[in-house]
Coordinates of C-alpha atoms in Angstrom, one line a residue:
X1348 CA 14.3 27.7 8.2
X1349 CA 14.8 24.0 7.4
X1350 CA 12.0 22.8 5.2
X1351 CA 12.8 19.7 4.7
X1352 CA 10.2 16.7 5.1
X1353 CA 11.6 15.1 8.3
X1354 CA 12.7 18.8 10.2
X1355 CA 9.4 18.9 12.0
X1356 CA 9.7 15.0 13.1
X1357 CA 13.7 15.7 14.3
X1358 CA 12.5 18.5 16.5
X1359 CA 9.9 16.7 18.0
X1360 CA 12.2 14.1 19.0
X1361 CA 15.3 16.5 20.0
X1362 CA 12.4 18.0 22.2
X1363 CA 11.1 14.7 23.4
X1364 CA 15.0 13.4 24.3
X1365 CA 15.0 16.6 26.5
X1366 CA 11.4 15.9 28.9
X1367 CA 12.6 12.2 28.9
X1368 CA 16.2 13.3 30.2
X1369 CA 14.5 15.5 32.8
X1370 CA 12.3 12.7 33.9
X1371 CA 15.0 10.2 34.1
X1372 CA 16.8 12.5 36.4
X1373 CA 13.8 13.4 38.3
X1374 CA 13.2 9.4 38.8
X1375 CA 16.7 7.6 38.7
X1376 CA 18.9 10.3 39.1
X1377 CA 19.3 12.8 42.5
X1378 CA 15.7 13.6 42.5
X1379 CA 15.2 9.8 43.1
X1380 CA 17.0 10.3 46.9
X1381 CA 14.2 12.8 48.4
X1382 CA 11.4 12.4 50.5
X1383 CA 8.3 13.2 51.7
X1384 CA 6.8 16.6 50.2
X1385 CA 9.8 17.6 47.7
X1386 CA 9.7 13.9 46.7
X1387 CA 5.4 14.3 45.5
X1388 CA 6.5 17.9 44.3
X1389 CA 9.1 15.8 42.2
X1390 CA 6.2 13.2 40.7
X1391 CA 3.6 15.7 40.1
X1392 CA 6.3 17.6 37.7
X1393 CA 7.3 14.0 36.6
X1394 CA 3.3 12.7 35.9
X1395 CA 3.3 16.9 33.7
X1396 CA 6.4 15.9 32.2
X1397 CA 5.2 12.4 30.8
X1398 CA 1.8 14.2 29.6
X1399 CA 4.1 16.3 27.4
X1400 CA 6.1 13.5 26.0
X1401 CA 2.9 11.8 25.2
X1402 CA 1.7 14.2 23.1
X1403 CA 5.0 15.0 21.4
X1404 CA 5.0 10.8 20.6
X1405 CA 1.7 11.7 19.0
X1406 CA 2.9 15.2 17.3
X1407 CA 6.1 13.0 15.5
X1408 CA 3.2 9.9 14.7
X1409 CA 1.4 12.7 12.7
X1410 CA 4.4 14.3 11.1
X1411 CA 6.4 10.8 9.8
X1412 CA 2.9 10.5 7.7
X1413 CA 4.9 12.8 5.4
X1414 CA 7.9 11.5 5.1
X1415 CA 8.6 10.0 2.3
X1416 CA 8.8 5.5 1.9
X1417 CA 12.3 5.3 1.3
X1418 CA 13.2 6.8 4.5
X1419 CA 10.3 6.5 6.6
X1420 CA 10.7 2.6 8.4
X1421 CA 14.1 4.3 10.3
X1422 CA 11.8 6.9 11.7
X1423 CA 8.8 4.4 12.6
X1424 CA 11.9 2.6 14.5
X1425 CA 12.7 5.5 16.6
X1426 CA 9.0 6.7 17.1
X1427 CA 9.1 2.6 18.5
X1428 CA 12.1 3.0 20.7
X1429 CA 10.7 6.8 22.0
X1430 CA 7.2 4.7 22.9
X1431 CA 9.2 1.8 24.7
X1432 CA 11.1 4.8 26.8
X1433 CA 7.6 6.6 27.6
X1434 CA 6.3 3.4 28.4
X1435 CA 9.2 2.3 31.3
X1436 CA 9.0 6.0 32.9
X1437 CA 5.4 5.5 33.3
X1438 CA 5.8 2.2 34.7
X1439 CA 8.2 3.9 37.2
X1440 CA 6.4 6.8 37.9
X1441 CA 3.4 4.7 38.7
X1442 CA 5.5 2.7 41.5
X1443 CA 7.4 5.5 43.0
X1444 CA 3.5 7.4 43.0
X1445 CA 2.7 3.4 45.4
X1446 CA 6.1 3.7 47.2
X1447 CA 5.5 7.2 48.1
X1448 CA 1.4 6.8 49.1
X1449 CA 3.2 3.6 51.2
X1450 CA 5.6 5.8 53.0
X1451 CA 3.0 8.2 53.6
X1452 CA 0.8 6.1 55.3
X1453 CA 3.0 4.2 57.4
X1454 CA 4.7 7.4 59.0
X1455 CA 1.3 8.3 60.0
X1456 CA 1.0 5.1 61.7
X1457 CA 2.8 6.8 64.8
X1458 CA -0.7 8.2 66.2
X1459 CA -2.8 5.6 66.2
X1460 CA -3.8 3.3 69.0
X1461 CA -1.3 1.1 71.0
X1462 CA -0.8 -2.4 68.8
X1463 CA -1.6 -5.6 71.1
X1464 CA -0.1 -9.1 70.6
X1465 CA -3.2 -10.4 69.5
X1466 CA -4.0 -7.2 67.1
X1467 CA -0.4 -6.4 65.7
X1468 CA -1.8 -2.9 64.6
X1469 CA -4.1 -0.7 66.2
X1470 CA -7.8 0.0 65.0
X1471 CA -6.8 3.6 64.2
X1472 CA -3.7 2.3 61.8
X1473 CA -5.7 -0.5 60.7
X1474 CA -8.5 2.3 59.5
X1475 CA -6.6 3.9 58.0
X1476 CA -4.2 1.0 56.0
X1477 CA -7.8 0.1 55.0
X1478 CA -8.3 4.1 53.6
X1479 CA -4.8 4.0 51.8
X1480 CA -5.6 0.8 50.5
X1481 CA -8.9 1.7 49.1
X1482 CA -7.1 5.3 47.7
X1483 CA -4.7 3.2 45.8
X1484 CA -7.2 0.7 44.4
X1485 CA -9.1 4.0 43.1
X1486 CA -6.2 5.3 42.0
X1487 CA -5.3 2.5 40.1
X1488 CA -8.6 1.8 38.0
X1489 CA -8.3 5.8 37.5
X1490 CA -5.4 4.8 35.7
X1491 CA -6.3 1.8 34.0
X1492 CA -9.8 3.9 32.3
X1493 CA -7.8 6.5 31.7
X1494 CA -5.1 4.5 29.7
X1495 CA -8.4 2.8 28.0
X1496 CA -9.3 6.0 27.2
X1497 CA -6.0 7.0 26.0
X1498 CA -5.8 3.7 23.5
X1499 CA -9.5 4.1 22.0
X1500 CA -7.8 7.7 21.3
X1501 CA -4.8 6.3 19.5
X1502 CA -6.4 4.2 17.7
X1503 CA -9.3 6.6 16.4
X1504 CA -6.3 9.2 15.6
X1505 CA -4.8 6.3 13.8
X1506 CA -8.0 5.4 12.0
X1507 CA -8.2 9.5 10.8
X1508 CA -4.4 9.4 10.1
X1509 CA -5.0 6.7 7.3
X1510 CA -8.6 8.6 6.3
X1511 CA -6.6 11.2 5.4
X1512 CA -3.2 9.9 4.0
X1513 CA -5.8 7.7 1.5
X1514 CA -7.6 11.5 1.0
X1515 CA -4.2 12.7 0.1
X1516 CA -3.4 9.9 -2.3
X1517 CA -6.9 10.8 -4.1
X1518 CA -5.7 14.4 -4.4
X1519 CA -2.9 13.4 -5.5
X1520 CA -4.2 11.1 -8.4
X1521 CA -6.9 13.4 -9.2
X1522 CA -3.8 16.3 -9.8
X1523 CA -1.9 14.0 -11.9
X1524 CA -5.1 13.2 -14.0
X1525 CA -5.3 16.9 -14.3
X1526 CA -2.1 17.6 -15.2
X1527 CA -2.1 15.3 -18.2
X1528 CA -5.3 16.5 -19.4
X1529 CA -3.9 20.1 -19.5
X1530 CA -1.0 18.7 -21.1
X1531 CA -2.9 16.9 -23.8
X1532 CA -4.9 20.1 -24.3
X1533 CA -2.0 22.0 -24.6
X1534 CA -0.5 20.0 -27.5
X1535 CA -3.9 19.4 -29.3
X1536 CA -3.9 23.3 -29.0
X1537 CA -0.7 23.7 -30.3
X1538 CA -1.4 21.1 -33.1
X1539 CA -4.8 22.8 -34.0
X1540 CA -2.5 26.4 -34.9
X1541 CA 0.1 24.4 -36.6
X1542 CA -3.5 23.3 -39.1
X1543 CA -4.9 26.7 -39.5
X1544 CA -1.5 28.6 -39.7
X1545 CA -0.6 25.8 -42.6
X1546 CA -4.7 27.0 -43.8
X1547 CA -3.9 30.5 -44.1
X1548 CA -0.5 29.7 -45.8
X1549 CA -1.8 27.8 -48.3
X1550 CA -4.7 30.1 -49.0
X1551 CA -2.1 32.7 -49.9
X1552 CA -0.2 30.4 -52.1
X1553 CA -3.5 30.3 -53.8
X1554 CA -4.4 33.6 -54.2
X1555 CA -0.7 34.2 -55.3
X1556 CA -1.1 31.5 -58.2
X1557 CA -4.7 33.0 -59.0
X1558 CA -3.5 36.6 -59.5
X1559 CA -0.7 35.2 -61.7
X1560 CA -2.7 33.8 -63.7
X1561 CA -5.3 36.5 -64.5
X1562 CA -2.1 38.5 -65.0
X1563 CA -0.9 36.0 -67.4
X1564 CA -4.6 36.0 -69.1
X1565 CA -4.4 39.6 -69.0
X1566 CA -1.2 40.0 -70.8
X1567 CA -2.1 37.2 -73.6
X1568 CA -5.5 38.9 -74.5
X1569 CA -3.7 42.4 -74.4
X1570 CA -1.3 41.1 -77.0
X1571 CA -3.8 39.4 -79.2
X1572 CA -5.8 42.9 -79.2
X1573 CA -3.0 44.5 -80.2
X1574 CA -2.0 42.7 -83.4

């Protein structure tokens, strides 16, 4: 298993490259050419598809937190270019979601009363342009809250982010401080043995010397006695 710092970002990204490629398929590719119900099956899987990116854009935000400064503006670069990508599918998504509501309710428009010159549409179709009309507009400040709400989430994961990469750099500091206080112990300790193994050493040296000496003392009074 790779452990290194960026693995977790790359296959984020590989994973994120995957949904996008699907999504561009699904919305410039063949899947762009159907219609009616296999064309909103299409969208919903597309609007599923986007949610997932989303959250894998915010999954590689958390991870480049750990990777380290000299590498990391390469990989803020790409998490830029992955947001610009995200950013143009959802644009398109949003317009094919209008083209298709459009379509929708214009094909219905084949029931409603008889059109006269001065009322180009009928009072059934104009009912229910009104209806699709006021759908969309609902649909749209759905959209716009929910992207609101979806910023004032950034930001506050953003805000805990920094929290807790500052919370990290105090850890870190506090360990280092630590770590050079253990060290200093560890030569003072090392210093203090040095003392009281030089202590013990001399006190033998004395001892030695002392017991010479009474021997010496010894011997000269035994040979004084003697004569």
């Amino acid at each position: 298993m790779d452990s290194s710092p960026t693995s977790l970002f790359d296959s984020y990204e590989q994973e994120f490259q995957q949904i996008l490629q699907g999504i561009r398929e699904k919305l410039e590719g063949d899947g762009s050419d159907q219609r009616g119900e296999q064309k909103k099956a299409a969208l919903r899987r597309v609007e599923l598809e986007l949610d997932e990116a989303d959250e894998l854009v915010s999954q590689m935000e958390i991870e480049i937190q750990g990777i380290p400064q000299s590498i990391r503006p390469q990989y803020q670069s790409r998490i830029r270019s992955s947001k610009t990508d995200l950013a143009r599918y959802k644009k398109l998504s949003r317009d094919m979601h209008a083209q298709a509501s459009r379509a929708d309710l214009f094909s219905s428009r084949g029931g409603g009363a008889p059109a006269t010159s001065d009322e180009p549409y009928g009072s059934t179709d104009r009912a229910r342009l009104l209806a699709g009309t006021a759908v969309l507009e609902d649909g749209s400040r759905r959209l716009q809250e929910s992207q609101r709400i979806a910023l004032e989430t950034e930001e506050q994961g953003t805000d805990i982010l920094r929290s807790l990469v500052g919370q990290r750099e105090q850890i870190e500091n506090a360990r280092n401080t630590l770590q050079s206080a253990d060290n200093s112990i560890d030569r003072a300790s090392g210093t203090l043995k040095k003392m009281i193994r030089r202590m013990y050493q001399q006190r033998i040296v004395i001892i030695i010397i002392i017991v010479v000496l009474v021997l010496l003392i010894g011997i000269i009074l035994w040979e004084k006695l003697r004569r």
